[in-house]
mmCIF file of C-alpha atoms in Angstrom:
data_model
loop_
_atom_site.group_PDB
_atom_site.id
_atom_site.type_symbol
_atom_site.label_atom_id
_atom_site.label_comp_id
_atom_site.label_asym_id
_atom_site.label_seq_id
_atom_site.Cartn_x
_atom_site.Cartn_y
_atom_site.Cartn_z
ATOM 1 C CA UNK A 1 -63.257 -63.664 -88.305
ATOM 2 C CA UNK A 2 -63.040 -65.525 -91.320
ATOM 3 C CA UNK A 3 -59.920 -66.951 -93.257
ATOM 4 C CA UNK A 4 -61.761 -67.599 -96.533
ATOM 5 C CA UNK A 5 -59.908 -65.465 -98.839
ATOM 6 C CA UNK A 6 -62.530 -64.967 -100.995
ATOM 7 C CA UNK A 7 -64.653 -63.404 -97.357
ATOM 8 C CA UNK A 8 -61.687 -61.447 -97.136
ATOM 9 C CA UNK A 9 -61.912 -60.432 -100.607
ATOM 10 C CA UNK A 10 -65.636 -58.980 -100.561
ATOM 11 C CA UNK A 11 -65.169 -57.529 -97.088
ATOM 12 C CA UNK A 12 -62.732 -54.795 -98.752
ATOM 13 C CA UNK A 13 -64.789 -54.468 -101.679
ATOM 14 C CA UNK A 14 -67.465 -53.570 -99.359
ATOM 15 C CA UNK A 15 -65.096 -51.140 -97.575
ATOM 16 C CA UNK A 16 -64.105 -49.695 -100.650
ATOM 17 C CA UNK A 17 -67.739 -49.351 -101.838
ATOM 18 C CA UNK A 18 -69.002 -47.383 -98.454
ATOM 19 C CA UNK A 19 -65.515 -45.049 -99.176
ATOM 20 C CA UNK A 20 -66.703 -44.308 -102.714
ATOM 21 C CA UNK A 21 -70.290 -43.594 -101.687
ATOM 22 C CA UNK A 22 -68.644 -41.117 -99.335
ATOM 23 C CA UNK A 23 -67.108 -39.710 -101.810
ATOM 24 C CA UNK A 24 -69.917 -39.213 -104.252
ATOM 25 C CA UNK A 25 -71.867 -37.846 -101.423
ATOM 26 C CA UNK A 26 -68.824 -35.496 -100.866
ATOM 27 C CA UNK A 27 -68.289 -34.246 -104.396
ATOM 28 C CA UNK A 28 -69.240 -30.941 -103.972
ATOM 29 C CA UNK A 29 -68.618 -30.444 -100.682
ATOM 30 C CA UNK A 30 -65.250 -28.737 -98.906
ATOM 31 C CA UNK A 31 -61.598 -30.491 -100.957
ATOM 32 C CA UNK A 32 -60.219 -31.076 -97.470
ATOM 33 C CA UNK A 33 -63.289 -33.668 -96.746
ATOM 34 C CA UNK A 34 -62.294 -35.435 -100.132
ATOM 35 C CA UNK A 35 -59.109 -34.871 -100.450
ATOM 36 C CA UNK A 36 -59.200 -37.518 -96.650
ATOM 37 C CA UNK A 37 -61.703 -39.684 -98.373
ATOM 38 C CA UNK A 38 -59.424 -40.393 -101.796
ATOM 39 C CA UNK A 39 -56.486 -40.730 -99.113
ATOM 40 C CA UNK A 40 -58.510 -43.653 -97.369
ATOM 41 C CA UNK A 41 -59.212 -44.939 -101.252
ATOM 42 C CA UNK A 42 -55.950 -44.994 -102.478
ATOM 43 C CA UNK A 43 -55.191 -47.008 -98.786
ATOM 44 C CA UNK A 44 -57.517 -49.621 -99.360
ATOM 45 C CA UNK A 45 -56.713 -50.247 -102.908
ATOM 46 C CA UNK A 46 -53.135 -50.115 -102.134
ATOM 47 C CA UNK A 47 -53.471 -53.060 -99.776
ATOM 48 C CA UNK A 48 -56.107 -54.650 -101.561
ATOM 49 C CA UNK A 49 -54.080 -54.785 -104.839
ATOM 50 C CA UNK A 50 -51.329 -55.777 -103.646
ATOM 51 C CA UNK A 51 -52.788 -58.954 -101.565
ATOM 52 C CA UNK A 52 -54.403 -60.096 -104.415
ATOM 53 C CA UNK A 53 -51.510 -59.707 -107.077
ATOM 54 C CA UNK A 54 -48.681 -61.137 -104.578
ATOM 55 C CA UNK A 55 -50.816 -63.754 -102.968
ATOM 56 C CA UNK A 56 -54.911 -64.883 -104.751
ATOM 57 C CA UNK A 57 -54.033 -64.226 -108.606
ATOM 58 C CA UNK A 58 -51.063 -66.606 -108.381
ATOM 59 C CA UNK A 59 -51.923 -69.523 -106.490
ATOM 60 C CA UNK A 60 -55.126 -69.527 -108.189
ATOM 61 C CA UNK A 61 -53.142 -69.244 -111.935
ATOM 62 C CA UNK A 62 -51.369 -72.241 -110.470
ATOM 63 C CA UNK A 63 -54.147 -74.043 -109.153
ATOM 64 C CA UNK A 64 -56.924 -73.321 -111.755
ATOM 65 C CA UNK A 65 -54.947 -72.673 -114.838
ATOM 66 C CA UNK A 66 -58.326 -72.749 -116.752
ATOM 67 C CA UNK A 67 -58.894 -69.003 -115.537
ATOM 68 C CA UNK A 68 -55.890 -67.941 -116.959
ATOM 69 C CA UNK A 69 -57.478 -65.648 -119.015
ATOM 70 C CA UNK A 70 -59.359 -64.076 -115.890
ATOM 71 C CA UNK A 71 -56.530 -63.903 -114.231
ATOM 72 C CA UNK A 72 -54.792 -61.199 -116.728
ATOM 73 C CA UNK A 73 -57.791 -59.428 -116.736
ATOM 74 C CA UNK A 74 -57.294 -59.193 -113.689
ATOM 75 C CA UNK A 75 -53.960 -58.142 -113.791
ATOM 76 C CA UNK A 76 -54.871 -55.616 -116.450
ATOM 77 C CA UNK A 77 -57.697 -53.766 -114.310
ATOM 78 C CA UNK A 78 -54.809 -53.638 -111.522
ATOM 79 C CA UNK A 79 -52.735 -51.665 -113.451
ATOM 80 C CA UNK A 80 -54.739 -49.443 -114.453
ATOM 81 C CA UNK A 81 -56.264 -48.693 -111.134
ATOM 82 C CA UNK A 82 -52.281 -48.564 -110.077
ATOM 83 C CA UNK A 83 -51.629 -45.409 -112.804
ATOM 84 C CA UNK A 84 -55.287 -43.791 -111.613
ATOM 85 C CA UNK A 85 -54.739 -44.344 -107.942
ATOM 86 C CA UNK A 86 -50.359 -42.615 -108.535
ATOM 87 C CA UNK A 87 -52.184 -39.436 -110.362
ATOM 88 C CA UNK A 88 -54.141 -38.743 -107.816
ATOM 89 C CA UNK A 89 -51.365 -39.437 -105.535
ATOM 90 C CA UNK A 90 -50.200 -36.357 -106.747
ATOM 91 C CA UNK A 91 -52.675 -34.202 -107.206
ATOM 92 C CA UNK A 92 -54.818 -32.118 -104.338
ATOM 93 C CA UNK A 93 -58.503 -32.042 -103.902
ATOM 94 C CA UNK A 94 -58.969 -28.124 -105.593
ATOM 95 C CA UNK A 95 -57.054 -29.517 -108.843
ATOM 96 C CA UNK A 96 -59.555 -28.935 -111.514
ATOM 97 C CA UNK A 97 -59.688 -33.211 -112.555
ATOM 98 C CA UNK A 98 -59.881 -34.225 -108.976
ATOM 99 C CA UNK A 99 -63.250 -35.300 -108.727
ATOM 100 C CA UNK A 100 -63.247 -36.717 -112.817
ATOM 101 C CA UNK A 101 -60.119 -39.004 -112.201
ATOM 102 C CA UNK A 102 -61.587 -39.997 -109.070
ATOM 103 C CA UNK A 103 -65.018 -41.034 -110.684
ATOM 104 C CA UNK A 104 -63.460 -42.672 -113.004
ATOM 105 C CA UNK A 105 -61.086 -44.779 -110.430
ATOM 106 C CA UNK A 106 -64.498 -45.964 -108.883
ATOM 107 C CA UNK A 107 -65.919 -46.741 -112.361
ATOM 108 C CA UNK A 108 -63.028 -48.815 -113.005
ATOM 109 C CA UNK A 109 -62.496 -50.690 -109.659
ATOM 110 C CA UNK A 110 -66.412 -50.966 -109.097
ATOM 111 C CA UNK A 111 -66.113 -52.948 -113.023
ATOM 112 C CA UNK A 112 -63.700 -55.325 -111.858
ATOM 113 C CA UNK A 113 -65.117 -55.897 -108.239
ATOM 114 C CA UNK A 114 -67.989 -56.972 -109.904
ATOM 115 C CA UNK A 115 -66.363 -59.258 -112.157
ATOM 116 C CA UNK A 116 -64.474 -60.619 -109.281
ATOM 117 C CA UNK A 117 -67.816 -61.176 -107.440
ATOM 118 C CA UNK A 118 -69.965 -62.317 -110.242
ATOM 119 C CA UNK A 119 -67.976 -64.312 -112.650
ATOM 120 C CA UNK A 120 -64.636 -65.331 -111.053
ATOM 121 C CA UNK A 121 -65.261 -66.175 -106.956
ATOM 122 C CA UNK A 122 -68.094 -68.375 -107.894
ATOM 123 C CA UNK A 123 -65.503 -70.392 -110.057
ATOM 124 C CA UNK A 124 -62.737 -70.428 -107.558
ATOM 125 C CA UNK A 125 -65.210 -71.512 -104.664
ATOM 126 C CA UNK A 126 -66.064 -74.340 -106.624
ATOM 127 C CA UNK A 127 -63.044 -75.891 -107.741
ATOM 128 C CA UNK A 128 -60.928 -74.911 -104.923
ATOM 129 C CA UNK A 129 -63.088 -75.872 -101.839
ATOM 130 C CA UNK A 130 -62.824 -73.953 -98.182
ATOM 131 C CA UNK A 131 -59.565 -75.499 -96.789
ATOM 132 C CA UNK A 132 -57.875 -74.236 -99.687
ATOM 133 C CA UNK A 133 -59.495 -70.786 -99.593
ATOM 134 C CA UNK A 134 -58.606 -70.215 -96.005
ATOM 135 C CA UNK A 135 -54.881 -71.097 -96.352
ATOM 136 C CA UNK A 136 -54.956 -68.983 -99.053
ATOM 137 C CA UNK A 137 -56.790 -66.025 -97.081
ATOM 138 C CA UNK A 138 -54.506 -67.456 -94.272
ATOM 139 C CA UNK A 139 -51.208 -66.072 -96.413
ATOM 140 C CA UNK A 140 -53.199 -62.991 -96.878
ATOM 141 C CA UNK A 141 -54.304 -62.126 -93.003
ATOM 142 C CA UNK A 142 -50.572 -62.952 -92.594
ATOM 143 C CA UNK A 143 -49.436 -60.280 -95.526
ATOM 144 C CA UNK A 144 -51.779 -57.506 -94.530
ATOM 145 C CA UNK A 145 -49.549 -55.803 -92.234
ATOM 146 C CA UNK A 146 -46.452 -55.392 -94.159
ATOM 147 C CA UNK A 147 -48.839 -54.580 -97.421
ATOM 148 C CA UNK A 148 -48.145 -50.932 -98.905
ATOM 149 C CA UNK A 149 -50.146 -48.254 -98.089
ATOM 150 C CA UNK A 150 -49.079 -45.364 -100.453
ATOM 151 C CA UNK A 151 -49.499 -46.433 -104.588
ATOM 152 C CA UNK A 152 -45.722 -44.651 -104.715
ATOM 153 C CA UNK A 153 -44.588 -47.322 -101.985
ATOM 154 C CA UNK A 154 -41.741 -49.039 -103.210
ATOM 155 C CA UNK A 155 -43.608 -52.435 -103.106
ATOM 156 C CA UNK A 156 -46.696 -51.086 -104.617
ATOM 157 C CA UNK A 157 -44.512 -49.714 -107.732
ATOM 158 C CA UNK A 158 -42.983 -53.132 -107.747
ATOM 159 C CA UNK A 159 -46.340 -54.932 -107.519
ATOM 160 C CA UNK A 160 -47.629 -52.760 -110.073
ATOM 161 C CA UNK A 161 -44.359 -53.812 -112.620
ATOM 162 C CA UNK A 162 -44.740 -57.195 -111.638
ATOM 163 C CA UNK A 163 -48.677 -57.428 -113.184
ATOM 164 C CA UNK A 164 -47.814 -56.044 -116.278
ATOM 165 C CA UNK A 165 -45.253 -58.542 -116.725
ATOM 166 C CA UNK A 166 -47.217 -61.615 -115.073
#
């Protein structure tokens, strides 16, 4: 298994991308079917989130202070996946915006995931090399397990704060 964070990075994009496709191929199908897939969603974007904001935005806003402006955008798309992923949260499968809010959530995190993938890894490869990357996905592998799972954990509300303030 790879330490590269940006590996890491694009193996839970392509995680979340084979959850939304189950979704979409869900949409009309019983709630209780997507009302589990938004659950796994909202998991993976929890954890994803949050490894990025507490651990690849800031050492590369340190290190690379050129993609600054990336880096808010960043920040930015975060938050408001973070309000998306806390309404749904709340709300069941049979609500009537269900399915909208959670198109919209994939339109939204598929934007920045391409972004991420296009514009900004390709960047941060080059100017920060693969020893760098992997101590950097190192801190992440090492985070995973104490990362937030629910968008109303107390760390995920925190993270959350903490981006709009970055």
């Amino acid at each position: 298994m790879s330490t590269d964070a940006i590996v890491l990075l694009k193996e839970d994009h392509k995680e979340m991308r084979r959850l939304f496709k189950a979704f979409q191929d869900a949409e009309e199908g019983p709630a209780a079917r997507r009302q589990k897939l938004v659950d796994e969603i909202l998991e993976a974007l929890t954890v994803h989130t949050y490894l990025e904001n507490e651990v690849m935005y800031p050492e590369v806003r340190k290190l690379l202070p050129d993609l600054e402006d990336d880096i808010l955008e960043s920040y930015e798309e975060h938050h408001v996946a973070d309000v998306l992923c806390a309404e749904l949260f709340a709300m069941k499968a049979a609500d009537e915006r269900f399915n909208a809010k959670t198109t919209v959530l994939i339109e939204n995190v598929l934007h920045h995931v391409e972004e991420e993938e296009q514009e900004w890894f390709p960047k941060v490869r080059e100017a920060l090399g693969r020893k760098q990357l992997q101590e950097i996905g190192e801190r992440m592998i090492a985070l995973r397990a104490d990362a937030p799972r629910k968008p109303t954990d107390p760390k995920a509300i925190k993270k959350s704060l903490d981006a709009v303030t970055a």
